[in-house]
Coordinates of C-alpha atoms in Angstrom, one line a residue:
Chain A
X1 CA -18.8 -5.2 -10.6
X2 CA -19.9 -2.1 -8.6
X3 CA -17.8 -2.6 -6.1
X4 CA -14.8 -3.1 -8.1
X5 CA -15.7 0.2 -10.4
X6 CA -15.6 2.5 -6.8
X7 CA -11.6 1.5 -6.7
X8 CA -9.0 3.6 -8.2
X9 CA -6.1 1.3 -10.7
X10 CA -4.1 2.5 -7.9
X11 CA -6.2 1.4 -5.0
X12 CA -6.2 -2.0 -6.9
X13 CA -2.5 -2.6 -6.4
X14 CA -2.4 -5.0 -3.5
X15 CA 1.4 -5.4 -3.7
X16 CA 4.8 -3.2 -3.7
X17 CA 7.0 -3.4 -7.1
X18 CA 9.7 -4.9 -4.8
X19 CA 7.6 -7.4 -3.7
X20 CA 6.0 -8.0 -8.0
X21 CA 9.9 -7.9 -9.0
X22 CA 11.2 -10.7 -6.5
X23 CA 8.3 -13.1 -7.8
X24 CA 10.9 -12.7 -11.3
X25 CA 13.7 -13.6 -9.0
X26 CA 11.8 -16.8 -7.0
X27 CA 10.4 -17.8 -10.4
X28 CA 14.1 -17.9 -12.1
X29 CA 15.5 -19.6 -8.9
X30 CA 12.8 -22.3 -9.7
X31 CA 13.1 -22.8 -12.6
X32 CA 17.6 -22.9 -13.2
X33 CA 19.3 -24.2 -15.0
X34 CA 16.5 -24.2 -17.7
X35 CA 17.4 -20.3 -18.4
X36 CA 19.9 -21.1 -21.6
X37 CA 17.9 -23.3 -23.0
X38 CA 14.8 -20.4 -23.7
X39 CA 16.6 -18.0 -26.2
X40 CA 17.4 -21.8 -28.3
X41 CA 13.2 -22.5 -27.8
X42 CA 12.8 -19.3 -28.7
X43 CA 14.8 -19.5 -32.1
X44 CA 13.9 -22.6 -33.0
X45 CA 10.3 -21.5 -32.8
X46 CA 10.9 -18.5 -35.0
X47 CA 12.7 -21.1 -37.5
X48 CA 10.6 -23.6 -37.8
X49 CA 6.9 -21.6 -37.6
X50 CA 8.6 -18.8 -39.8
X51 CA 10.9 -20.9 -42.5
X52 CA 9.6 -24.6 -42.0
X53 CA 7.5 -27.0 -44.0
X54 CA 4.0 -27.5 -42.6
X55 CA 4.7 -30.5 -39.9
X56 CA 7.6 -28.0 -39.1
X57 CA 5.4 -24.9 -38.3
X58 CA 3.6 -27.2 -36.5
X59 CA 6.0 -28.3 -34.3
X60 CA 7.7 -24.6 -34.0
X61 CA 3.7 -23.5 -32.9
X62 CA 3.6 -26.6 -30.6
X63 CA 6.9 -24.7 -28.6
X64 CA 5.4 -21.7 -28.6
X65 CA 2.3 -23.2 -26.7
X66 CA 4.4 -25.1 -24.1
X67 CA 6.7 -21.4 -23.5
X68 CA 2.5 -19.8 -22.6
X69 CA 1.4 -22.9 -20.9
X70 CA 5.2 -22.7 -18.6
X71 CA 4.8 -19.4 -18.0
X72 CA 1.2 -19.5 -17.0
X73 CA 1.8 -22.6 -14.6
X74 CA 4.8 -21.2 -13.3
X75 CA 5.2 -17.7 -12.9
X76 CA 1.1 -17.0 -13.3
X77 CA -0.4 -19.2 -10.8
X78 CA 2.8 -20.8 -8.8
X79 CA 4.3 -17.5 -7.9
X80 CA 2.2 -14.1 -8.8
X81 CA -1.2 -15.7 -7.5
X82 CA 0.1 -15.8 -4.3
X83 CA 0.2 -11.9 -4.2
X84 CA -2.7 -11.3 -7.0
X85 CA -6.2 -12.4 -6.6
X86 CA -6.9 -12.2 -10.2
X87 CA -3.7 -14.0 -10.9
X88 CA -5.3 -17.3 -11.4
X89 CA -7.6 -15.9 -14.2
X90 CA -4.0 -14.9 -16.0
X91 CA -3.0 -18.1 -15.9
X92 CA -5.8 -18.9 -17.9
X93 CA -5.9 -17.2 -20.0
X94 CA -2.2 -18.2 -21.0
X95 CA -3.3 -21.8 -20.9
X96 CA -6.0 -20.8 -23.1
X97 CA -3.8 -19.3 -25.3
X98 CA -1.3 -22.6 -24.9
X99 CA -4.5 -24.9 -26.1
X100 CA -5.4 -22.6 -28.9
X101 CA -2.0 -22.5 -30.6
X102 CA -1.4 -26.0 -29.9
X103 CA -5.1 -27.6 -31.1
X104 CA -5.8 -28.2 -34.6
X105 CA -8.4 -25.2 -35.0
X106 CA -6.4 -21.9 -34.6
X107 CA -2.6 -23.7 -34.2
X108 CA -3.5 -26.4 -37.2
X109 CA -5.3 -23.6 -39.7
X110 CA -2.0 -21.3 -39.3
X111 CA 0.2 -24.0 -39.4
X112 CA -1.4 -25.5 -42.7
X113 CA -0.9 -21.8 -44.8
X114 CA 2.4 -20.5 -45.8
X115 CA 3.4 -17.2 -43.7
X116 CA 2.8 -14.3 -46.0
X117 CA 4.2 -11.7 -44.0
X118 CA 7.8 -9.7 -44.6
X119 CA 9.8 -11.2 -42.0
X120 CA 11.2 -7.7 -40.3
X121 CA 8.7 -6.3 -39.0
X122 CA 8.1 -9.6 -37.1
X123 CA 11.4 -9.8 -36.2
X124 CA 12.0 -6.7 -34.2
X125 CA 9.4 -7.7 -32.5
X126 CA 10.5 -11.1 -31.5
X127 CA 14.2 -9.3 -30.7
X128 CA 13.3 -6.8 -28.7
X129 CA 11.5 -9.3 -26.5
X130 CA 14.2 -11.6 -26.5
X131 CA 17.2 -9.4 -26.3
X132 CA 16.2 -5.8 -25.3
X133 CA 13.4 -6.6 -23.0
X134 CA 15.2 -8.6 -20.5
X135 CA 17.8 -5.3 -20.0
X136 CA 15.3 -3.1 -19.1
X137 CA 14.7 -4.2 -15.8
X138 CA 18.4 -4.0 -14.8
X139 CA 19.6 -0.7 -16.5
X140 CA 16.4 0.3 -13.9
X141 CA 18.2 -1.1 -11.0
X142 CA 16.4 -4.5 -10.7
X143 CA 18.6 -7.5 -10.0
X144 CA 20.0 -9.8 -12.7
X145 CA 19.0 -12.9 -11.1
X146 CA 15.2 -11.2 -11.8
X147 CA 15.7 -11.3 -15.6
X148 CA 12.7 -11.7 -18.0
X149 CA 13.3 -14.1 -20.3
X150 CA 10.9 -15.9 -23.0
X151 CA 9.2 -18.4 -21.6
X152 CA 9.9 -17.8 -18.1
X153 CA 8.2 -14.0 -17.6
X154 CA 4.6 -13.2 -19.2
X155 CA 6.0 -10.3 -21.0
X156 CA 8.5 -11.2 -23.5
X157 CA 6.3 -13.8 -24.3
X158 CA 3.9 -12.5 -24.8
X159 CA 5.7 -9.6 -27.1
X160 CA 7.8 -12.4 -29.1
X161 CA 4.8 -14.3 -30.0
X162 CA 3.4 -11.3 -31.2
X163 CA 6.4 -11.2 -33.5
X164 CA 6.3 -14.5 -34.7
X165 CA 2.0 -13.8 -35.3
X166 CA 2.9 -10.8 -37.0
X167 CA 5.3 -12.5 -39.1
X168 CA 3.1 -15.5 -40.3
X169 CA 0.1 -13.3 -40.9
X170 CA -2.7 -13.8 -41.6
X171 CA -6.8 -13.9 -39.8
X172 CA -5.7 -16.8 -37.5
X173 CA -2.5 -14.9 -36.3
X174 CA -4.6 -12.0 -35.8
X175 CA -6.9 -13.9 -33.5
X176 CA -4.3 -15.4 -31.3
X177 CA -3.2 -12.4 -30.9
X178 CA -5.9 -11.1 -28.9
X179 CA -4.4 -12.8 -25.1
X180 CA -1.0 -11.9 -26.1
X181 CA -2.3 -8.2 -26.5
X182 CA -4.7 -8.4 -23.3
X183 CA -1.6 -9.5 -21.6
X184 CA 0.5 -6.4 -22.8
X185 CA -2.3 -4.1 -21.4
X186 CA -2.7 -6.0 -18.0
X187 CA 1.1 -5.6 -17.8
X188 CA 1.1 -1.6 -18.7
X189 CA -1.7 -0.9 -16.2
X190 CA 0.6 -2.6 -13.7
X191 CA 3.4 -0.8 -14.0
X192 CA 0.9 2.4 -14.6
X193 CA -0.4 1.7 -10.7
X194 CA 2.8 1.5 -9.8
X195 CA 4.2 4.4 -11.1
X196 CA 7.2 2.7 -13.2
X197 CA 7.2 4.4 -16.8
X198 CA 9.8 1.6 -18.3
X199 CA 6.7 -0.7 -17.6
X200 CA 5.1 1.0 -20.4
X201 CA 7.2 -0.5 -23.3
X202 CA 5.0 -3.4 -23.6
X203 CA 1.9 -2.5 -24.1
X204 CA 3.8 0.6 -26.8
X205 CA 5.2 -2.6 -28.3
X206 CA 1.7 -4.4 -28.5
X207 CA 0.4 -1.1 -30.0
X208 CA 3.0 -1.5 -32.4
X209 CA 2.1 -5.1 -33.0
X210 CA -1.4 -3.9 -34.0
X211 CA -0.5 -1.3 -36.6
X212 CA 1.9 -3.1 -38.3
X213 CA -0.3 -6.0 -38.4
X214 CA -3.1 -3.7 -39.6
X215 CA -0.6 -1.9 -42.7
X216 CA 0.6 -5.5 -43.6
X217 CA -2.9 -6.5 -43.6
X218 CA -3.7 -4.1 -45.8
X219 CA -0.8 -4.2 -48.3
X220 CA -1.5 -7.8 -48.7
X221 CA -5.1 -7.0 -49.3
X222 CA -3.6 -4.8 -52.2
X223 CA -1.5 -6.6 -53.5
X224 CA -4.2 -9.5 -54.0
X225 CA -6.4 -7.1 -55.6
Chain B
X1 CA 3.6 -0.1 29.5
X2 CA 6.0 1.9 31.1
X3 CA 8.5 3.7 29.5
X4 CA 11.2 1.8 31.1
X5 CA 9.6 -1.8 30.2
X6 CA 9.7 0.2 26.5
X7 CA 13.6 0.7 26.9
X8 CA 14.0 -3.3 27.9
X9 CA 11.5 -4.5 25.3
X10 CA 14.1 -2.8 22.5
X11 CA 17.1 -2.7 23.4
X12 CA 18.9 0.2 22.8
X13 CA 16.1 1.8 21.4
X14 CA 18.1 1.9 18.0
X15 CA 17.5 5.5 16.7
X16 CA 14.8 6.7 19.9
X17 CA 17.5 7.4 22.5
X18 CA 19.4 8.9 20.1
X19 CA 16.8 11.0 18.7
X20 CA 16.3 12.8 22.5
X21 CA 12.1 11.5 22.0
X22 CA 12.6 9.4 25.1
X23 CA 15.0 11.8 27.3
X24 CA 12.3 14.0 28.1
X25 CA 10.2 12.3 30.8
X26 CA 10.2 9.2 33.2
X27 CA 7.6 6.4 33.7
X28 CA 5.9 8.3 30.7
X29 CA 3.0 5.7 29.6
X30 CA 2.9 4.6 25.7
X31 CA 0.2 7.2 24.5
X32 CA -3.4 5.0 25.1
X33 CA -6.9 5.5 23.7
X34 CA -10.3 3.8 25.0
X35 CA -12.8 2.0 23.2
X36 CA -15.8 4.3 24.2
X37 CA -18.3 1.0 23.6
X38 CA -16.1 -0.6 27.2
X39 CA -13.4 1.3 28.3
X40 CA -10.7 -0.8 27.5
X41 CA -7.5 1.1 26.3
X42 CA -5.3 0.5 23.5
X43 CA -1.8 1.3 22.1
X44 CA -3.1 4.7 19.9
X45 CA -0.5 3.3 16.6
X46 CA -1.4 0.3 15.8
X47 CA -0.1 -1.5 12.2
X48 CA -2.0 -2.0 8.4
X49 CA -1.1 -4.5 6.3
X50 CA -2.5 -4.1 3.2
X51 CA 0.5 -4.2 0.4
X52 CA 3.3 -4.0 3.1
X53 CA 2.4 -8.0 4.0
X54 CA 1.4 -9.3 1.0
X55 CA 4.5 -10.9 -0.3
X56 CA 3.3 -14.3 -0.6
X57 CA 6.0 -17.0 0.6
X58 CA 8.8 -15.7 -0.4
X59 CA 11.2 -16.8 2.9
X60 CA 13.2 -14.0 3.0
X61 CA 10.1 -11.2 2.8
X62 CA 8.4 -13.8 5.4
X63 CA 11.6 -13.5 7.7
X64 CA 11.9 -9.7 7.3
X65 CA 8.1 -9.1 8.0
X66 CA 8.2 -10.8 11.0
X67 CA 11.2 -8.9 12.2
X68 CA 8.7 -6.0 11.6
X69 CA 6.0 -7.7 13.8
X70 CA 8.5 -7.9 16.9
X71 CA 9.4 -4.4 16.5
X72 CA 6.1 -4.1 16.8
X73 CA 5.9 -5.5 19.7
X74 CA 8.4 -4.5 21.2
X75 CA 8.1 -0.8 21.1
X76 CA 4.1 -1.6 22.6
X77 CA 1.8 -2.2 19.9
X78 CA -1.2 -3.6 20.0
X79 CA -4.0 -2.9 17.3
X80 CA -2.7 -5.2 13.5
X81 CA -5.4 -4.4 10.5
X82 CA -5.7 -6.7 7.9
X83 CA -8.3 -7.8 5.1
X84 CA -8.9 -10.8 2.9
X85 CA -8.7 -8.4 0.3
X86 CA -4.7 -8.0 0.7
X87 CA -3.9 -10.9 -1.1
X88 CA -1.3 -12.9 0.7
X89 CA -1.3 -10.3 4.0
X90 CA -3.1 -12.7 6.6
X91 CA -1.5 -15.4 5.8
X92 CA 1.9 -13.6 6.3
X93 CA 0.8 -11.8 9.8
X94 CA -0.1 -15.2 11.1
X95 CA 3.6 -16.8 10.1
X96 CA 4.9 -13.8 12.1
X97 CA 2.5 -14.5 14.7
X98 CA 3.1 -17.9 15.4
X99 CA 7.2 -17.5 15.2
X100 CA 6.8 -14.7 18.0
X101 CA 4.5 -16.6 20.2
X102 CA 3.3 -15.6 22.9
X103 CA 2.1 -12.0 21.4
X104 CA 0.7 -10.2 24.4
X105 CA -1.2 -7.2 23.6
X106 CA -2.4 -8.3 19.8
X107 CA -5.2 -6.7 19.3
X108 CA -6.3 -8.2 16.0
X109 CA -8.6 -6.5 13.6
X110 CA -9.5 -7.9 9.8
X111 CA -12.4 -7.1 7.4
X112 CA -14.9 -9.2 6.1
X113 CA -14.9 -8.9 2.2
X114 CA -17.6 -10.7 0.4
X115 CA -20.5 -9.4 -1.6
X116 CA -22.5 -12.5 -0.3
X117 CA -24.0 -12.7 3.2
X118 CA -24.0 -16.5 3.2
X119 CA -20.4 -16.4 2.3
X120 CA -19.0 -14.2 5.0
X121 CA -18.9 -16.8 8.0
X122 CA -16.6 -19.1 5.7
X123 CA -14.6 -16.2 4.5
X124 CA -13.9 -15.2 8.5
X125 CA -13.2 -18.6 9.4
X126 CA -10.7 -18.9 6.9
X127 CA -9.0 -15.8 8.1
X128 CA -9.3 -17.1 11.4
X129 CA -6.9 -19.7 10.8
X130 CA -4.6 -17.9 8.3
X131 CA -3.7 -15.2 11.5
X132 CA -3.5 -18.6 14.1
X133 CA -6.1 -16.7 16.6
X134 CA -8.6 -18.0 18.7
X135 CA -10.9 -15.0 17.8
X136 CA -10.7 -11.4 16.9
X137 CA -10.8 -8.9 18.5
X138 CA -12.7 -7.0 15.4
X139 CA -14.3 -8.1 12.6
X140 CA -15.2 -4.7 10.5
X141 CA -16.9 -5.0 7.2
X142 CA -14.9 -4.0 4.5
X143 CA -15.5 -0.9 2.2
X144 CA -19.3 -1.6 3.5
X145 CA -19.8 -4.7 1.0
X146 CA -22.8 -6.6 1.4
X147 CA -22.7 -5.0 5.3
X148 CA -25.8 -5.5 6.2
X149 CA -26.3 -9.2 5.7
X150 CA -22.6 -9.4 7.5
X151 CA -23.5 -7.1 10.2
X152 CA -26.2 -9.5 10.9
X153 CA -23.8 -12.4 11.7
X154 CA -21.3 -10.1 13.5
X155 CA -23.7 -9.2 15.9
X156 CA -24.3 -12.7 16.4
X157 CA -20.9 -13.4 16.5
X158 CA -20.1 -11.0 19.2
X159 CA -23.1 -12.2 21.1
X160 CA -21.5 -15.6 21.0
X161 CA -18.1 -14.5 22.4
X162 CA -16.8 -15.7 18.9
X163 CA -16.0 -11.6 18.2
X164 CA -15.4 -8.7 20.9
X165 CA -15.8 -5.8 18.5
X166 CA -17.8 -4.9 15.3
X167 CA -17.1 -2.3 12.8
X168 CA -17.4 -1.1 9.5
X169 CA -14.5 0.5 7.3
X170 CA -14.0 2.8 3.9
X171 CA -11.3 4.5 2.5
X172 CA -10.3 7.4 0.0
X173 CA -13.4 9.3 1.2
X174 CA -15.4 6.9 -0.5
X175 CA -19.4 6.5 0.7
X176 CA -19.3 8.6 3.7
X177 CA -23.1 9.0 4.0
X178 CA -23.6 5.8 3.9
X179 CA -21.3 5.3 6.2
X180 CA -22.9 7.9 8.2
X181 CA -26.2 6.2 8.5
X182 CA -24.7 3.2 9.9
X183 CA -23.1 4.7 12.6
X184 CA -26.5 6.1 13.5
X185 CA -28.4 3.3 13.1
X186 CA -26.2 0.2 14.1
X187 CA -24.4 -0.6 17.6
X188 CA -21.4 -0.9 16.1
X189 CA -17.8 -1.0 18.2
X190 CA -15.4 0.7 15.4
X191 CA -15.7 2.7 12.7
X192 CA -12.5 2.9 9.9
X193 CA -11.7 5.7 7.3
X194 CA -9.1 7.5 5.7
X195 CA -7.8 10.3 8.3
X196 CA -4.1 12.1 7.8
X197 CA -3.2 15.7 7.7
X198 CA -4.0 16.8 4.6
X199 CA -7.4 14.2 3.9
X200 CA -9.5 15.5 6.8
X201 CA -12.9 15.3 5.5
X202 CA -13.9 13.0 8.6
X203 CA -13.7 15.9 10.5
X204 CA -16.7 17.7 9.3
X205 CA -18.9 14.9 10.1
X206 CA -17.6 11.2 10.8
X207 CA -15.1 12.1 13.8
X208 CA -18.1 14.0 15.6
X209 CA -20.5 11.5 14.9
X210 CA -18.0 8.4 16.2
X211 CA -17.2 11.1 19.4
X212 CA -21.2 11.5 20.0
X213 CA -22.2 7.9 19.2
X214 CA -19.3 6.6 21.7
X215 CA -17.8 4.6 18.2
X216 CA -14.2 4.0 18.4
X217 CA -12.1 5.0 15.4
X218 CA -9.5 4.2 13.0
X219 CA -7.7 6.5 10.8
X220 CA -6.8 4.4 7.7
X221 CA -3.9 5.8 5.3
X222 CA -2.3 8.3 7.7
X223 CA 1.0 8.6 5.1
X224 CA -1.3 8.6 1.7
X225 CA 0.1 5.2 1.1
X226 CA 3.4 6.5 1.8
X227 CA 3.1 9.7 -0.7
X228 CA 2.7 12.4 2.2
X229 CA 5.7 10.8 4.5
X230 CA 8.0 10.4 1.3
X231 CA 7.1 14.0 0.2
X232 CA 7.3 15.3 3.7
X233 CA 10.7 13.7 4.2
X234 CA 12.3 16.3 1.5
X235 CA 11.7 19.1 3.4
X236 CA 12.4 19.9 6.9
X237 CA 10.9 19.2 10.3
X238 CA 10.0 22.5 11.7
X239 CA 12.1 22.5 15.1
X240 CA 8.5 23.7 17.0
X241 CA 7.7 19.5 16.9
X242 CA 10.3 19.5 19.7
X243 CA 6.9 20.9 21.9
X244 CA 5.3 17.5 21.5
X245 CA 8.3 15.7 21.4
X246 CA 8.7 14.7 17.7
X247 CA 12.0 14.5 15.7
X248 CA 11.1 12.9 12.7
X249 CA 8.2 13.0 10.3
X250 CA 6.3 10.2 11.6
X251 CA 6.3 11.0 14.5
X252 CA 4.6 14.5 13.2
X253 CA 2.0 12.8 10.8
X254 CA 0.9 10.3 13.2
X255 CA 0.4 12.8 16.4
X256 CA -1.5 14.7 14.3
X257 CA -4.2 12.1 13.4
X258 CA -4.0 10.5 17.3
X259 CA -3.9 14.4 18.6
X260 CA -7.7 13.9 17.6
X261 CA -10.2 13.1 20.6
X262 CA -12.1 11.0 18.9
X263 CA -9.5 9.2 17.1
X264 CA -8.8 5.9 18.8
X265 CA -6.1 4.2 16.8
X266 CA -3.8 5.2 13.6
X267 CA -2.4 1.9 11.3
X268 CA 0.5 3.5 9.5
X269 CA 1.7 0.4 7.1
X270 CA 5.3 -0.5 6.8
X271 CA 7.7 -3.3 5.7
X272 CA 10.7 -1.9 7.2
X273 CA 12.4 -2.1 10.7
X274 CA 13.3 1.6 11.0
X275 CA 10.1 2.8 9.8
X276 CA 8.2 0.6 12.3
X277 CA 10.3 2.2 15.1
X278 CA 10.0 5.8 13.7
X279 CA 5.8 4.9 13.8
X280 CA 5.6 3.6 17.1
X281 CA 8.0 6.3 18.7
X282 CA 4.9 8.5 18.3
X283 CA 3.2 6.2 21.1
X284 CA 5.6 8.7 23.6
X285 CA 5.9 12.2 24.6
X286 CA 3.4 14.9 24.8
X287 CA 0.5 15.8 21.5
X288 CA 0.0 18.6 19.7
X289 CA -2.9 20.7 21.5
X290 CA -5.5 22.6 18.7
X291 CA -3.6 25.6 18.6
X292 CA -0.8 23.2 17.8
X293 CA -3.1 21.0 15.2
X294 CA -3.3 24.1 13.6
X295 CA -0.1 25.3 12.9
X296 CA 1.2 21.0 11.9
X297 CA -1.9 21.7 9.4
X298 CA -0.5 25.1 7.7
X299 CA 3.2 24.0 7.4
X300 CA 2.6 20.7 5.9
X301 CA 0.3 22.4 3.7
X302 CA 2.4 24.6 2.4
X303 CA 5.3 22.1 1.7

């Protein structure tokens, strides 16, 4: 640990944002023609986990694990481990994540209550991952074929499923929150090191996440009493 | 090599002839430095890796990379720096190494970077393998982890023939006293640090030290990771580099550090062609004298 504190977050950057930004591009080339098919995955989680039955939440939370345990085998430790030592540790920490909103503890207990959350705030959250996210890159100057897409790239995932937490509500939502978050803030602090402001809209929309999840929180603690 | 093997070995030259660098003098040799610990002599710009080469195996970045190495080459360089701790960097070097084969004059130089003794013999092996060489040249302890366990088994090592050099690196100016006290106390071959025109710190005590001690030196983030070239680069070259045969800002930053006496070798980093030949067209013409140091000093600092 002492040897990692005497380096800089900048001196900790091993890699050039070309070379992070082409691992979106290799990871998209491997895994087309799949890319239509995420925004549907996507929406059909948000249905089902947000509007469905209990077997159907279940099954919408079952998605959602497979979009963190795909993006964790694919882009985590297939293609950014090979630049990134601490890559592997992402990876699982998504597949962590995967098991935990799959498995009957965390996944079954949120699954089993009805969400109790106003759906907008939620919402935005899932959009902008889905739809404004996966701009930003290019309006910058990166290359389409580089896109960030739901469960393909760590970040909108990890931003939607923050939507769809913050939608369902909740202290089990609020716990499997905790990896998307980390993720947000490993992302910033990459794009922090190297010195690419836009990099900084996820962990501003994971801060986000957190205060609207702590004033819904509270309302519904209100309303109860 | 000779000037003239350096016109053959790269063609045209690309942007050199045109520049004027390599109109000034005949049968001019590439600019040399000695290892005090035997005499032998090598290229003064040699090559880092660390973020340049790490681009995993991406084909294309594996391709261009290794166009990089034989411009290397080409222009006369000798001395490639590398470390287990750049990710996907020896792995990479060693693809170039073995599509360029035979690469006479590699002079290879990576780190050992473990914080357990017993580890580091595995750790070097590995590397070993990654870069496709029989044995390096130097094996330098990284950022001083765990170095004196590893010195240990480099001296061994070089007793064996399995090493020909030992050193020890830092960078950013981080534990120069400890540094310090290893050079004093340990035969070591090299020593590496952080050494550009505006980070000089090494002066005061490190460069003196490695000058009395006969230790070989490496000046480690010459550009500021890039920072002072790219900043440099929007203002101009002062038409006084003509005296030591500079036209272009690399040239400049790079004669300054290898303008030192006790500097041995400088490993700018760079994933691109034209930057590689911009670095190694510092290996020709005349340096900067003190005066000279001087003046390089108070214009760049006033940029």
């Amino acid at each position: 640990m002492e040897v990692w504190l005497s380096y800089s977050l900048t001196d900790l950057l091993l890699f050039s944002p070309d070379t992070y930004f082409r691992l979106y591009e290799l990871n998209n080339m491997a895994l087309w023609p799949l890319q239509p098919f995420l925004p549907v995955v996507a929406f059909a989680v948000l249905g089902l986990s947000r509007y469905g039955s209990g077997m159907s939440r279940r099954v919408g939370l079952l998605l959602l694990a497979l979009s963190w345990a795909a993006v964790g085998w694919w882009f985590l430790y297939q293609h950014y481990a090979q630049i990134n030592t601490a890559a592997p540790w992402y990876a699982a920490a998504f597949a962590i994540e995967a098991l935990l909103i799959a498995g009957p503890g965390f996944g079954g207990t949120l699954a089993a209550v009805r969400p109790a959350y106003p759906v907008l705030p939620g919402l935005m959250l899932f959009l902008y991952a889905l739809v404004v996210h996966p701009l930003i890159g290019p309006l910058f100057g990166r290359p389409w074929s580089g896109i960030e897409l739901f469960g393909a790239a760590p970040d909108p995932t990890a931003m939607a499923t923050l939507g769809i937490l913050l939608m369902m509500g909740g202290k089990m939502a609020r716990l499997l929150s905790l990896i998307p978050l980390a993720w947000c803030l490993v992302s910033g602090l990459t794009f922090l090191a190297m010195e690419i402001t836009y990099g900084l809209s996820t962990p501003a929309v994971a801060v986000i996440a957190v205060i609207a999840n702590a004033l819904l929180s509270r309302r519904a603690r209100t309303t109860r009493a | 090599m000779k000037r003239r093997d350096f016109l053959l070995a790269t063609g045209s030259s690309i942007g050199l002839l045109a520049s004027g660098i390599l109109s000034a003098s005949s049968d001019t040799d590439l600019l040399k430095k000695q290892i005090p610990s035997t005499g032998e002599r090598i290229p003064a710009i040699g090559m880092g890796s660390s973020i340049t080469f790490n681009v995993g195996n991406d084909p294309r970045a594996l391709q261009q990379r290794t166009e990089v190495l034989h411009t290397f080459f080409g222009m006369g360089g000798g001395m490639i720096d590398s470390s287990p701790m750049y990710g996907s960097s020896e792995a990479v070097i060693g693809h170039g190494l073995r599509e360029l084969k035979p690469t006479p004059g590699l002079f290879s130089a990576t780190k050992v970077w473990t914080s357990s003794g017993e580890d580091g013999p595995g750790e070097m092996e590995d590397s070993r393998r990654l870069w496709g060489v029989e044995r390096f040249d130097l094996m330098q302890v990284h950022n001083l982890l765990a170095w004196e366990e590893h010195l240990e088994t480099l001296f061994a090592m070089k007793e064996q023939g399995r090493v020909r050099y030992v050193g020890i690196t830092t960078s950013h100016g981080r534990r120069h006293r400890d540094i310090e006290q290893v050079m004093r106390t340990r035969p070591i071959d090299f020593v590496q640090a952080s050494y550009n025109i505006l980070d000089r710190e090494v002066e005061q005590r490190l460069l003196p030290l490695a000058a009395e001690r006969g230790i070989a030196f490496i000046a480690n983030r010459p550009y500021q990771r890039g920072r002072l070239i790219d900043h440099a680069k929007r203002h101009p070259l002062p038409d006084w580099a003509g005296e030591f045969d500079c036209n272009d800002w690399a040239c400049f930053l790079l004669k300054f550090i290898a303008s030192h006496p006790a500097v041995t070798c400088a490993i700018p980093a760079t994933s691109r062609v034209d930057h590689m030949q911009e670095n190694m067209g510092a290996l020709l013409g005349r340096l900067p004298d003190a005066r000279m140091r001087k003046r390089m000093i108070a214009y760049v600092e006033e940029l």
